[in-house]
């Protein structure tokens, strides 16, 4: 997980407030830490980082006043490395070639091997995040030109990386050849932006220019925008299906496909595949299941109702200091509306089951309110395999659908019935060629070659 954003103004306009706003719109991609890095007028790079949400980690007014035409930012949700501040990004370094800043979304599958090789050459690591490998690789390349060193570093990486970087005084956007995580270019007036998602471009008033292509490196400097290709030709692409299912914001567009439209279509297909005769109402798990539940209701003709209200100010990191508060549990976040639920046969739609806790709590809450039956419909296939490409999933043994078959899981969560969509439905709803979509968390089909690849410096 994680979100990246960057901006460059060839006319020397200040861009840091835009980067702050961009991160604000990408908050859903990471809530653990946020940071920005920018070029200084006297040369070199400065950065600010903090823990927690963007508005707590960074000071908007301070950033808005800083004179810098080139900046990148990051919101973090840790997949590798812990949540301590040393792992917050962008990571910065002053190398013999030029100053660098790196903001990374994704997860490198060969970081451990590369790190060992770099350490044997004397590199000293300051964090436990895989992103630091990228900085050291660039620093260790023999080239004098920083961009040559960058390209020669990127070809050594395996796995997922969507990067917003400062290289010298230029903004660089790069995407791995497999295209795991989204990355898009935008423009307003003369300013070029790079962003994980289009929703952040909307906020800064920029229009979408195009996506950064898998394997492409885009360099934005005073002389304009340049594009280079990494000499890596993968057998197929791996655009993440889970971005459409859960992770991306519904007002974003990925590979030309509206995330909202895909989620609604997933709900419709779910209704066709797993109808629920006798249902009185369809409701969505707030907020992750809402859009798919609208699709389910539309297709099935069963009315949609909001049956649970979510306190939207409760973050992921809600602290449970006392036993009393711990026992309030899910009620702190979600409160059911008894009048809607009592005596009804309720269809609850959610986007996914990971460990199974959310689903179990939701069902028990609805049943306590006097629901007659609760039928659960999930708008993705069962998540049976961990993601190694940048989404935080638990190990296989913790994944509910890997441990149990459908009937066992149905019992475990306390549902009167439980159904998922198929992988085929998912791919059809996404509407992109099958050979360009990663479904590893559902199918276990990981990228080939990542594991056998021998790391080299
Ligand atoms: P669980 O309670 O572990 O089964 O989590 C499932 C819920 O978490 C669903 O409502 C999803 O919307 C949401 N979810 C799915 N994947 C993730 C993830 N990688 N990180 C956080 N939440 C997730």
Short mmCIF file of C-alpha atoms and ligand atoms in Angstrom, two decimals:
data_model
loop_
_atom_site.label_atom_id
_atom_site.label_comp_id
_atom_site.label_asym_id
_atom_site.label_seq_id
_atom_site.Cartn_x
_atom_site.Cartn_y
_atom_site.Cartn_z
CA UNK A 1 0.00 0.00 0.00
CA UNK A 2 1.25 3.61 0.11
CA UNK A 3 0.62 6.58 -2.11
CA UNK A 4 3.04 8.83 -3.99
CA UNK A 5 2.66 12.29 -5.45
CA UNK A 6 5.06 14.73 -7.13
CA UNK A 7 5.04 18.10 -8.92
CA UNK A 8 7.43 20.14 -11.08
CA UNK A 9 7.07 23.73 -12.28
CA UNK A 10 9.53 24.80 -15.01
CA UNK A 11 8.60 28.43 -14.28
CA UNK A 12 9.80 28.20 -10.70
CA UNK A 13 6.31 28.29 -9.11
CA UNK A 14 5.93 26.92 -5.60
CA UNK A 15 4.57 23.37 -5.67
CA UNK A 16 4.69 22.12 -2.08
CA UNK A 17 1.13 23.02 -1.21
CA UNK A 18 -0.06 21.00 -4.19
CA UNK A 19 1.99 18.03 -3.02
CA UNK A 20 0.42 18.37 0.43
CA UNK A 21 -3.05 18.41 -1.14
CA UNK A 22 -2.19 15.45 -3.35
CA UNK A 23 -1.18 13.43 -0.30
CA UNK A 24 -4.38 14.50 1.43
CA UNK A 25 -6.38 12.93 -1.41
CA UNK A 26 -4.24 9.77 -1.22
CA UNK A 27 -4.72 9.38 2.53
CA UNK A 28 -6.64 6.10 2.07
CA UNK A 29 -3.43 4.53 0.68
CA UNK A 30 -1.55 4.93 3.97
CA UNK A 31 -2.22 6.37 7.39
CA UNK A 32 0.94 5.48 9.29
CA UNK A 33 3.21 8.31 8.18
CA UNK A 34 3.44 11.10 5.64
CA UNK A 35 6.36 13.06 4.22
CA UNK A 36 7.51 15.48 1.54
CA UNK A 37 10.91 16.26 -0.01
CA UNK A 38 11.78 19.25 -2.20
CA UNK A 39 14.67 20.88 -4.02
CA UNK A 40 16.23 23.87 -2.26
CA UNK A 41 17.11 27.05 -4.16
CA UNK A 42 20.72 26.81 -2.95
CA UNK A 43 20.92 23.21 -4.21
CA UNK A 44 20.28 19.95 -2.38
CA UNK A 45 17.07 18.45 -1.02
CA UNK A 46 15.12 19.08 2.19
CA UNK A 47 12.42 16.90 3.68
CA UNK A 48 9.79 16.81 6.41
CA UNK A 49 8.19 13.64 7.71
CA UNK A 50 5.88 12.74 10.52
CA UNK A 51 3.74 9.88 11.81
CA UNK A 52 0.00 9.57 11.46
CA UNK A 53 -2.41 11.26 9.10
CA UNK A 54 -1.23 13.88 6.60
CA UNK A 55 -2.64 16.86 8.50
CA UNK A 56 -0.98 15.68 11.72
CA UNK A 57 2.33 14.69 10.17
CA UNK A 58 2.83 17.84 8.06
CA UNK A 59 2.11 21.56 8.45
CA UNK A 60 0.25 22.84 5.40
CA UNK A 61 0.98 26.53 6.07
CA UNK A 62 4.71 25.94 6.49
CA UNK A 63 4.89 23.88 3.31
CA UNK A 64 2.83 26.40 1.32
CA UNK A 65 5.37 29.11 2.09
CA UNK A 66 8.41 27.16 0.89
CA UNK A 67 9.92 28.29 -2.44
CA UNK A 68 10.47 25.12 -4.40
CA UNK A 69 9.52 24.18 -7.97
CA UNK A 70 10.11 20.42 -7.54
CA UNK A 71 8.76 18.19 -4.77
CA UNK A 72 7.58 14.66 -4.05
CA UNK A 73 5.52 13.20 -1.21
CA UNK A 74 4.44 9.89 0.28
CA UNK A 75 1.79 8.41 2.53
CA UNK A 76 2.88 5.21 4.18
CA UNK A 77 1.22 1.98 5.14
CA UNK A 78 3.98 -0.44 6.01
CA UNK A 79 4.34 -3.68 4.09
CA UNK A 80 8.06 -4.22 4.65
CA UNK A 81 9.79 -2.61 7.57
CA UNK A 82 8.12 -1.45 10.77
CA UNK A 83 6.09 1.68 11.35
CA UNK A 84 8.86 3.72 12.98
CA UNK A 85 9.65 7.17 11.64
CA UNK A 86 12.99 6.09 10.06
CA UNK A 87 10.90 4.12 7.58
CA UNK A 88 8.77 7.13 6.65
CA UNK A 89 9.31 8.41 3.11
CA UNK A 90 10.47 10.10 0.91
CA UNK A 91 13.94 8.72 1.67
CA UNK A 92 16.66 11.20 0.78
CA UNK A 93 20.41 10.92 0.13
CA UNK A 94 23.20 13.09 -1.19
CA UNK A 95 25.25 10.91 -3.51
CA UNK A 96 28.40 11.79 -5.45
CA UNK A 97 26.21 12.08 -8.56
CA UNK A 98 23.42 14.27 -7.24
CA UNK A 99 20.94 14.63 -4.40
CA UNK A 100 18.10 12.10 -4.44
CA UNK A 101 14.66 11.66 -2.91
CA UNK A 102 12.54 8.53 -3.38
CA UNK A 103 8.84 7.95 -2.65
CA UNK A 104 7.88 4.32 -3.33
CA UNK A 105 4.59 2.47 -3.62
CA UNK A 106 5.00 -1.28 -3.97
CA UNK A 107 7.15 -4.03 -2.64
CA UNK A 108 10.43 -5.32 -4.07
CA UNK A 109 10.66 -9.11 -4.12
CA UNK A 110 14.47 -9.21 -4.39
CA UNK A 111 15.27 -6.50 -1.84
CA UNK A 112 16.87 -8.86 0.68
CA UNK A 113 19.39 -10.24 -1.81
CA UNK A 114 20.28 -6.80 -3.12
CA UNK A 115 20.63 -5.44 0.40
CA UNK A 116 23.15 -8.15 1.31
CA UNK A 117 25.23 -7.43 -1.78
CA UNK A 118 25.16 -3.70 -1.05
CA UNK A 119 26.09 -4.23 2.59
CA UNK A 120 29.03 -6.38 1.50
CA UNK A 121 30.17 -3.37 -0.51
CA UNK A 122 29.99 -1.18 2.58
CA UNK A 123 26.53 0.35 2.28
CA UNK A 124 25.06 1.29 5.65
CA UNK A 125 21.28 1.06 5.88
CA UNK A 126 19.38 3.48 8.09
CA UNK A 127 15.92 1.96 7.77
CA UNK A 128 14.32 -1.46 7.38
CA UNK A 129 12.26 -0.55 4.32
CA UNK A 130 13.01 -2.12 0.94
CA UNK A 131 12.94 1.37 -0.61
CA UNK A 132 16.37 2.17 0.79
CA UNK A 133 17.83 -0.47 -1.54
CA UNK A 134 16.90 1.79 -4.47
CA UNK A 135 18.90 4.72 -3.06
CA UNK A 136 21.99 2.61 -2.35
CA UNK A 137 21.81 0.95 -5.76
CA UNK A 138 21.84 4.34 -7.47
CA UNK A 139 24.68 5.57 -5.25
CA UNK A 140 26.74 2.45 -6.05
CA UNK A 141 26.42 2.54 -9.82
CA UNK A 142 29.71 3.57 -11.47
CA UNK A 143 28.06 6.00 -13.92
CA UNK A 144 28.72 9.71 -13.69
CA UNK A 145 25.30 10.63 -15.07
CA UNK A 146 22.60 10.22 -12.43
CA UNK A 147 19.94 9.14 -14.95
CA UNK A 148 22.17 6.35 -16.29
CA UNK A 149 22.74 5.22 -12.73
CA UNK A 150 18.99 5.32 -12.11
CA UNK A 151 18.15 3.20 -15.16
CA UNK A 152 20.87 0.68 -14.37
CA UNK A 153 19.50 0.43 -10.85
CA UNK A 154 15.87 0.00 -11.81
CA UNK A 155 16.61 -2.93 -14.18
CA UNK A 156 17.97 -4.82 -11.17
CA UNK A 157 14.74 -4.59 -9.23
CA UNK A 158 12.04 -7.25 -9.19
CA UNK A 159 8.53 -6.85 -7.88
CA UNK A 160 6.42 -3.75 -7.57
CA UNK A 161 7.54 -0.15 -7.72
CA UNK A 162 5.69 2.99 -8.65
CA UNK A 163 8.13 5.79 -7.85
CA UNK A 164 8.02 9.57 -7.54
CA UNK A 165 11.60 10.81 -7.23
CA UNK A 166 13.75 13.88 -7.22
CA UNK A 167 16.97 13.26 -9.13
CA UNK A 168 19.16 16.36 -8.94
CA UNK A 169 16.75 19.16 -9.80
CA UNK A 170 14.37 17.02 -11.83
CA UNK A 171 11.17 15.14 -11.06
CA UNK A 172 11.27 11.49 -12.12
CA UNK A 173 8.31 9.07 -12.26
CA UNK A 174 9.03 5.37 -12.80
CA UNK A 175 6.92 2.24 -12.89
CA UNK A 176 8.05 -1.38 -12.80
CA UNK A 177 7.81 -3.33 -16.10
CA UNK A 178 4.97 -5.48 -14.70
CA UNK A 179 2.76 -2.50 -13.87
CA UNK A 180 1.65 -3.73 -10.44
CA UNK A 181 0.70 -0.39 -8.88
CA UNK A 182 -0.96 2.52 -10.65
CA UNK A 183 0.90 5.74 -11.53
CA UNK A 184 -0.48 8.59 -13.57
CA UNK A 185 0.73 11.89 -15.03
CA UNK A 186 -1.24 15.12 -14.78
CA UNK A 187 -0.91 18.72 -15.85
CA UNK A 188 -2.21 22.11 -14.78
CA UNK A 189 -0.94 25.22 -16.55
CA UNK A 190 2.72 24.46 -16.97
CA UNK A 191 3.06 22.21 -13.92
CA UNK A 192 3.54 18.46 -14.38
CA UNK A 193 2.25 16.11 -11.70
CA UNK A 194 2.71 12.44 -10.94
CA UNK A 195 0.26 10.63 -8.69
CA UNK A 196 -0.70 7.15 -7.54
CA UNK A 197 -4.32 7.88 -8.38
CA UNK A 198 -6.32 10.32 -10.49
CA UNK A 199 -8.42 11.48 -7.49
CA UNK A 200 -5.40 13.47 -6.26
CA UNK A 201 -5.02 15.17 -9.66
CA UNK A 202 -8.67 16.21 -9.44
CA UNK A 203 -8.00 17.93 -6.13
CA UNK A 204 -5.12 20.08 -7.42
CA UNK A 205 -7.12 20.98 -10.53
CA UNK A 206 -4.85 19.05 -12.88
CA UNK A 207 -6.09 17.08 -15.85
CA UNK A 208 -4.98 13.53 -16.45
CA UNK A 209 -2.37 13.38 -19.22
CA UNK A 210 -1.82 9.61 -19.28
CA UNK A 211 -0.57 6.73 -17.16
CA UNK A 212 3.13 6.14 -16.71
CA UNK A 213 3.51 2.96 -18.77
CA UNK A 214 4.84 -0.20 -17.16
CA UNK A 215 8.63 -0.11 -17.58
CA UNK A 216 8.64 3.62 -18.35
CA UNK A 217 10.76 6.30 -16.71
CA UNK A 218 9.45 9.85 -17.16
CA UNK A 219 11.88 12.70 -16.53
CA UNK A 220 10.48 16.18 -15.98
CA UNK A 221 12.94 19.08 -16.04
CA UNK A 222 13.27 22.71 -17.09
CA UNK A 223 13.62 21.61 -20.74
CA UNK A 224 10.39 19.60 -20.75
CA UNK A 225 9.24 16.03 -20.33
CA UNK A 226 11.30 13.05 -21.51
CA UNK A 227 10.43 9.38 -21.54
CA UNK A 228 12.76 6.37 -21.40
CA UNK A 229 12.08 2.63 -21.43
CA UNK A 230 13.65 0.07 -19.16
CA UNK A 231 15.15 -2.78 -21.21
CA UNK A 232 13.08 -5.43 -19.42
CA UNK A 233 10.38 -7.21 -21.41
CA UNK A 234 8.09 -9.18 -19.13
CA UNK A 235 6.02 -12.08 -20.49
CA UNK A 236 2.89 -10.43 -19.14
CA UNK A 237 1.70 -7.51 -17.03
CA UNK A 238 0.42 -7.62 -13.47
CA UNK A 239 -1.91 -4.68 -12.80
CA UNK A 240 -3.34 -5.23 -9.32
CA UNK A 241 -6.97 -6.42 -9.27
CA UNK A 242 -7.31 -5.55 -5.59
CA UNK A 243 -6.92 -1.85 -6.39
CA UNK A 244 -10.31 -2.15 -8.13
CA UNK A 245 -11.84 -4.33 -5.42
CA UNK A 246 -10.87 -2.35 -2.33
CA UNK A 247 -7.76 -0.27 -2.32
CA UNK A 248 -8.14 2.64 -4.76
CA UNK A 249 -10.63 5.43 -4.19
CA UNK A 250 -13.84 4.91 -6.19
CA UNK A 251 -13.51 8.33 -7.85
CA UNK A 252 -10.20 7.27 -9.43
CA UNK A 253 -9.72 5.88 -12.93
CA UNK A 254 -7.13 3.12 -13.44
CA UNK A 255 -6.09 1.95 -16.93
CA UNK A 256 -9.05 3.81 -18.35
CA UNK A 257 -11.51 1.99 -16.07
CA UNK A 258 -13.56 3.83 -13.46
CA UNK A 259 -13.06 2.16 -10.08
CA UNK A 260 -16.66 3.05 -9.17
CA UNK A 261 -18.05 1.44 -12.34
CA UNK A 262 -16.00 -1.73 -11.75
CA UNK A 263 -17.23 -2.02 -8.13
CA UNK A 264 -20.83 -1.57 -9.18
CA UNK A 265 -20.44 -4.17 -11.91
CA UNK A 266 -18.91 -6.57 -9.36
CA UNK A 267 -22.07 -6.14 -7.27
CA UNK A 268 -24.30 -6.86 -10.28
CA UNK A 269 -22.38 -9.99 -11.16
CA UNK A 270 -22.58 -11.09 -7.55
CA UNK A 271 -26.37 -10.74 -7.67
CA UNK A 272 -26.51 -12.87 -10.84
CA UNK A 273 -24.21 -15.53 -9.46
CA UNK A 274 -25.51 -15.65 -5.90
CA UNK A 275 -29.13 -14.49 -5.72
CA UNK A 276 -30.84 -14.47 -2.38
CA UNK A 277 -34.52 -15.42 -2.66
CA UNK A 278 -36.66 -13.98 0.12
CA UNK A 279 -34.27 -11.12 0.88
CA UNK A 280 -35.93 -7.99 2.29
CA UNK A 281 -33.05 -5.58 1.80
CA UNK A 282 -29.48 -5.24 0.57
CA UNK A 283 -26.95 -3.35 2.61
CA UNK A 284 -23.23 -2.64 2.26
CA UNK A 285 -20.48 -2.99 4.75
CA UNK A 286 -19.61 0.67 5.34
CA UNK A 287 -17.77 1.94 3.44
CA UNK A 288 -15.93 -0.83 1.62
CA UNK A 289 -19.03 -2.72 0.45
CA UNK A 290 -21.32 0.19 -0.32
CA UNK A 291 -20.81 0.51 -4.08
CA UNK A 292 -20.97 -3.23 -4.78
CA UNK A 293 -24.15 -3.41 -2.66
CA UNK A 294 -25.74 -0.74 -4.87
CA UNK A 295 -24.94 -2.92 -7.89
CA UNK A 296 -26.36 -5.98 -6.13
CA UNK A 297 -29.58 -4.12 -5.28
CA UNK A 298 -29.98 -2.77 -8.81
CA UNK A 299 -29.50 -6.15 -10.45
CA UNK A 300 -31.60 -8.15 -7.97
CA UNK A 301 -34.41 -5.65 -7.57
CA UNK A 302 -34.13 -5.98 -3.79
CA UNK A 303 -34.12 -2.50 -2.21
CA UNK A 304 -30.89 -0.99 -0.89
CA UNK A 305 -30.93 0.32 2.67
CA UNK A 306 -28.24 1.80 4.80
CA UNK A 307 -28.46 -0.35 7.89
CA UNK A 308 -25.28 0.53 9.72
CA UNK A 309 -23.78 3.94 10.38
CA UNK A 310 -20.06 4.36 10.49
CA UNK A 311 -18.29 6.90 12.63
CA UNK A 312 -16.03 8.23 9.92
CA UNK A 313 -13.64 9.86 12.34
CA UNK A 314 -12.41 6.60 13.83
CA UNK A 315 -9.06 5.81 12.26
CA UNK A 316 -7.47 2.42 11.75
CA UNK A 317 -5.28 3.01 14.74
CA UNK A 318 -8.07 3.44 17.28
CA UNK A 319 -6.53 2.87 20.70
CA UNK A 320 -8.29 0.54 23.12
CA UNK A 321 -6.74 1.43 26.46
CA UNK A 322 -9.23 -0.10 28.90
CA UNK A 323 -11.20 -3.32 29.05
CA UNK A 324 -14.46 -1.41 28.90
CA UNK A 325 -13.46 0.31 25.67
CA UNK A 326 -12.10 -2.95 24.26
CA UNK A 327 -15.46 -4.59 24.86
CA UNK A 328 -17.27 -1.86 22.98
CA UNK A 329 -15.27 -3.23 20.03
CA UNK A 330 -16.90 -2.76 16.67
CA UNK A 331 -19.65 -0.50 18.13
CA UNK A 332 -17.11 2.32 18.37
CA UNK A 333 -16.85 2.27 14.61
CA UNK A 334 -20.24 0.93 13.49
CA UNK A 335 -23.76 1.31 14.87
CA UNK A 336 -26.73 -0.54 13.36
CA UNK A 337 -30.13 1.05 12.73
CA UNK A 338 -32.55 -1.33 14.46
CA UNK A 339 -35.64 0.00 12.64
CA UNK A 340 -34.15 -1.00 9.29
CA UNK A 341 -32.95 -4.43 10.33
CA UNK A 342 -35.43 -5.92 12.79
CA UNK A 343 -37.28 -8.99 11.49
CA UNK A 344 -35.70 -8.67 8.03
CA UNK A 345 -33.75 -11.03 5.80
CA UNK A 346 -30.64 -8.96 5.20
CA UNK A 347 -28.08 -9.33 2.39
CA UNK A 348 -24.78 -7.83 3.50
CA UNK A 349 -22.27 -7.07 0.74
CA UNK A 350 -18.59 -6.52 1.46
CA UNK A 351 -15.60 -6.30 -0.85
CA UNK A 352 -13.44 -8.99 0.74
CA UNK A 353 -12.83 -11.28 3.68
CA UNK A 354 -9.25 -11.28 4.90
CA UNK A 355 -8.99 -12.60 8.46
CA UNK A 356 -12.77 -12.79 8.78
CA UNK A 357 -13.10 -10.56 11.84
CA UNK A 358 -14.96 -7.65 10.23
CA UNK A 359 -17.55 -9.94 8.69
CA UNK A 360 -18.13 -11.91 11.88
CA UNK A 361 -18.61 -8.74 13.92
CA UNK A 362 -20.94 -7.19 11.40
CA UNK A 363 -23.15 -10.30 11.30
CA UNK A 364 -23.31 -10.61 15.05
CA UNK A 365 -24.21 -6.92 15.34
CA UNK A 366 -27.00 -7.21 12.78
CA UNK A 367 -28.35 -10.38 14.39
CA UNK A 368 -28.34 -8.75 17.82
CA UNK A 369 -30.58 -6.08 16.30
CA UNK A 370 -33.18 -8.72 15.51
CA UNK A 371 -32.44 -9.56 11.87
CA UNK A 372 -34.21 -12.73 10.82
CA UNK A 373 -31.48 -13.97 8.44
CA UNK A 374 -28.12 -12.56 7.37
CA UNK A 375 -26.72 -13.55 3.97
CA UNK A 376 -23.19 -12.45 3.14
CA UNK A 377 -22.07 -11.71 -0.41
CA UNK A 378 -18.46 -10.87 -1.19
CA UNK A 379 -17.57 -8.89 -4.32
CA UNK A 380 -14.19 -10.55 -4.85
CA UNK A 381 -13.03 -14.17 -5.02
CA UNK A 382 -11.71 -15.71 -1.76
CA UNK A 383 -8.39 -14.15 -0.68
CA UNK A 384 -6.27 -17.27 -0.20
CA UNK A 385 -2.72 -16.06 -0.82
CA UNK A 386 -0.58 -13.24 0.57
CA UNK A 387 0.36 -10.29 -1.62
CA UNK A 388 4.11 -9.77 -2.15
CA UNK A 389 3.60 -6.71 -4.31
CA UNK A 390 2.67 -3.97 -1.91
CA UNK A 391 -0.67 -4.74 -0.28
CA UNK A 392 -0.57 -5.58 3.38
CA UNK A 393 -2.05 -9.07 3.76
CA UNK A 394 -1.41 -11.52 6.55
CA UNK A 395 0.37 -14.86 6.11
CA UNK A 396 -1.54 -17.79 4.60
CA UNK A 397 -2.44 -19.33 7.94
CA UNK A 398 -4.21 -16.14 8.99
CA UNK A 399 -6.25 -15.85 5.80
CA UNK A 400 -9.72 -17.14 6.63
CA UNK A 401 -10.42 -18.49 3.13
CA UNK A 402 -7.08 -20.34 3.05
CA UNK A 403 -7.82 -22.11 6.34
CA UNK A 404 -11.46 -23.02 5.74
CA UNK A 405 -13.76 -24.15 2.96
CA UNK A 406 -16.86 -22.12 2.13
CA UNK A 407 -19.17 -23.99 4.51
CA UNK A 408 -16.74 -23.80 7.42
CA UNK A 409 -16.23 -20.09 6.81
CA UNK A 410 -19.98 -19.54 6.61
CA UNK A 411 -20.30 -21.12 10.05
CA UNK A 412 -17.31 -19.30 11.45
CA UNK A 413 -18.72 -15.88 10.56
CA UNK A 414 -22.25 -16.90 11.56
CA UNK A 415 -23.91 -16.26 8.19
CA UNK A 416 -27.09 -17.99 7.00
CA UNK A 417 -25.36 -18.16 3.64
CA UNK A 418 -22.06 -16.95 2.20
CA UNK A 419 -21.09 -16.53 -1.46
CA UNK A 420 -18.28 -14.96 -3.47
CA UNK A 421 -17.88 -13.94 -7.08
CA UNK A 422 -15.57 -15.97 -9.30
CA UNK A 423 -12.20 -14.93 -10.67
CA UNK A 424 -13.74 -14.97 -14.14
CA UNK A 425 -16.41 -12.47 -13.05
CA UNK A 426 -13.77 -10.28 -11.46
CA UNK A 427 -11.69 -10.17 -14.64
CA UNK A 428 -14.73 -9.49 -16.80
CA UNK A 429 -15.90 -6.68 -14.50
CA UNK A 430 -12.45 -5.08 -14.56
CA UNK A 431 -12.59 -5.40 -18.33
CA UNK A 432 -8.85 -5.40 -19.00
CA UNK A 433 -7.04 -8.22 -20.83
CA UNK A 434 -6.57 -11.20 -18.50
CA UNK A 435 -2.85 -11.23 -19.24
CA UNK A 436 -2.45 -7.75 -17.78
CA UNK A 437 -4.14 -8.23 -14.41
CA UNK A 438 -2.58 -9.67 -11.23
CA UNK A 439 -4.89 -11.98 -9.28
CA UNK A 440 -2.16 -13.59 -7.17
CA UNK A 441 -4.00 -13.03 -3.86
CA UNK A 442 -6.94 -15.06 -5.22
CA UNK A 443 -5.20 -17.58 -7.48
CA UNK A 444 -1.67 -17.91 -6.07
CA UNK A 445 -0.27 -17.23 -9.55
CA UNK A 446 2.68 -15.02 -8.77
CA UNK A 447 5.02 -13.29 -11.17
CA UNK A 448 7.43 -15.72 -12.83
CA UNK A 449 11.13 -15.21 -12.51
CA UNK A 450 11.00 -12.99 -9.45
CA UNK A 451 12.26 -15.71 -7.19
CA UNK A 452 14.90 -17.30 -9.43
CA UNK A 453 16.37 -13.97 -10.44
CA UNK A 454 19.94 -13.65 -9.18
CA UNK A 455 20.42 -10.19 -7.64
CA UNK A 456 23.37 -8.26 -9.09
CA UNK A 457 24.85 -4.89 -8.39
P1 LIG B 1 -10.94 -8.90 7.88
O1 LIG B 1 -11.69 -8.36 9.03
O2 LIG B 1 -9.50 -9.22 8.22
O3 LIG B 1 -11.61 -10.04 7.18
O4 LIG B 1 -10.80 -7.71 6.82
C1 LIG B 1 -11.72 -7.53 5.81
C2 LIG B 1 -12.12 -6.09 5.74
O5 LIG B 1 -10.98 -5.25 5.65
C3 LIG B 1 -12.97 -5.83 4.53
O6 LIG B 1 -14.10 -5.10 4.97
C4 LIG B 1 -12.10 -5.02 3.60
O7 LIG B 1 -12.80 -3.91 3.13
C5 LIG B 1 -10.95 -4.56 4.42
N1 LIG B 1 -9.63 -4.87 3.80
C6 LIG B 1 -9.38 -5.69 2.78
N2 LIG B 1 -8.05 -5.76 2.53
C7 LIG B 1 -7.46 -4.95 3.42
C8 LIG B 1 -6.10 -4.58 3.66
N3 LIG B 1 -5.10 -5.07 2.93
N4 LIG B 1 -5.87 -3.72 4.69
C9 LIG B 1 -6.88 -3.23 5.41
N5 LIG B 1 -8.17 -3.53 5.23
C10 LIG B 1 -8.47 -4.40 4.24
#
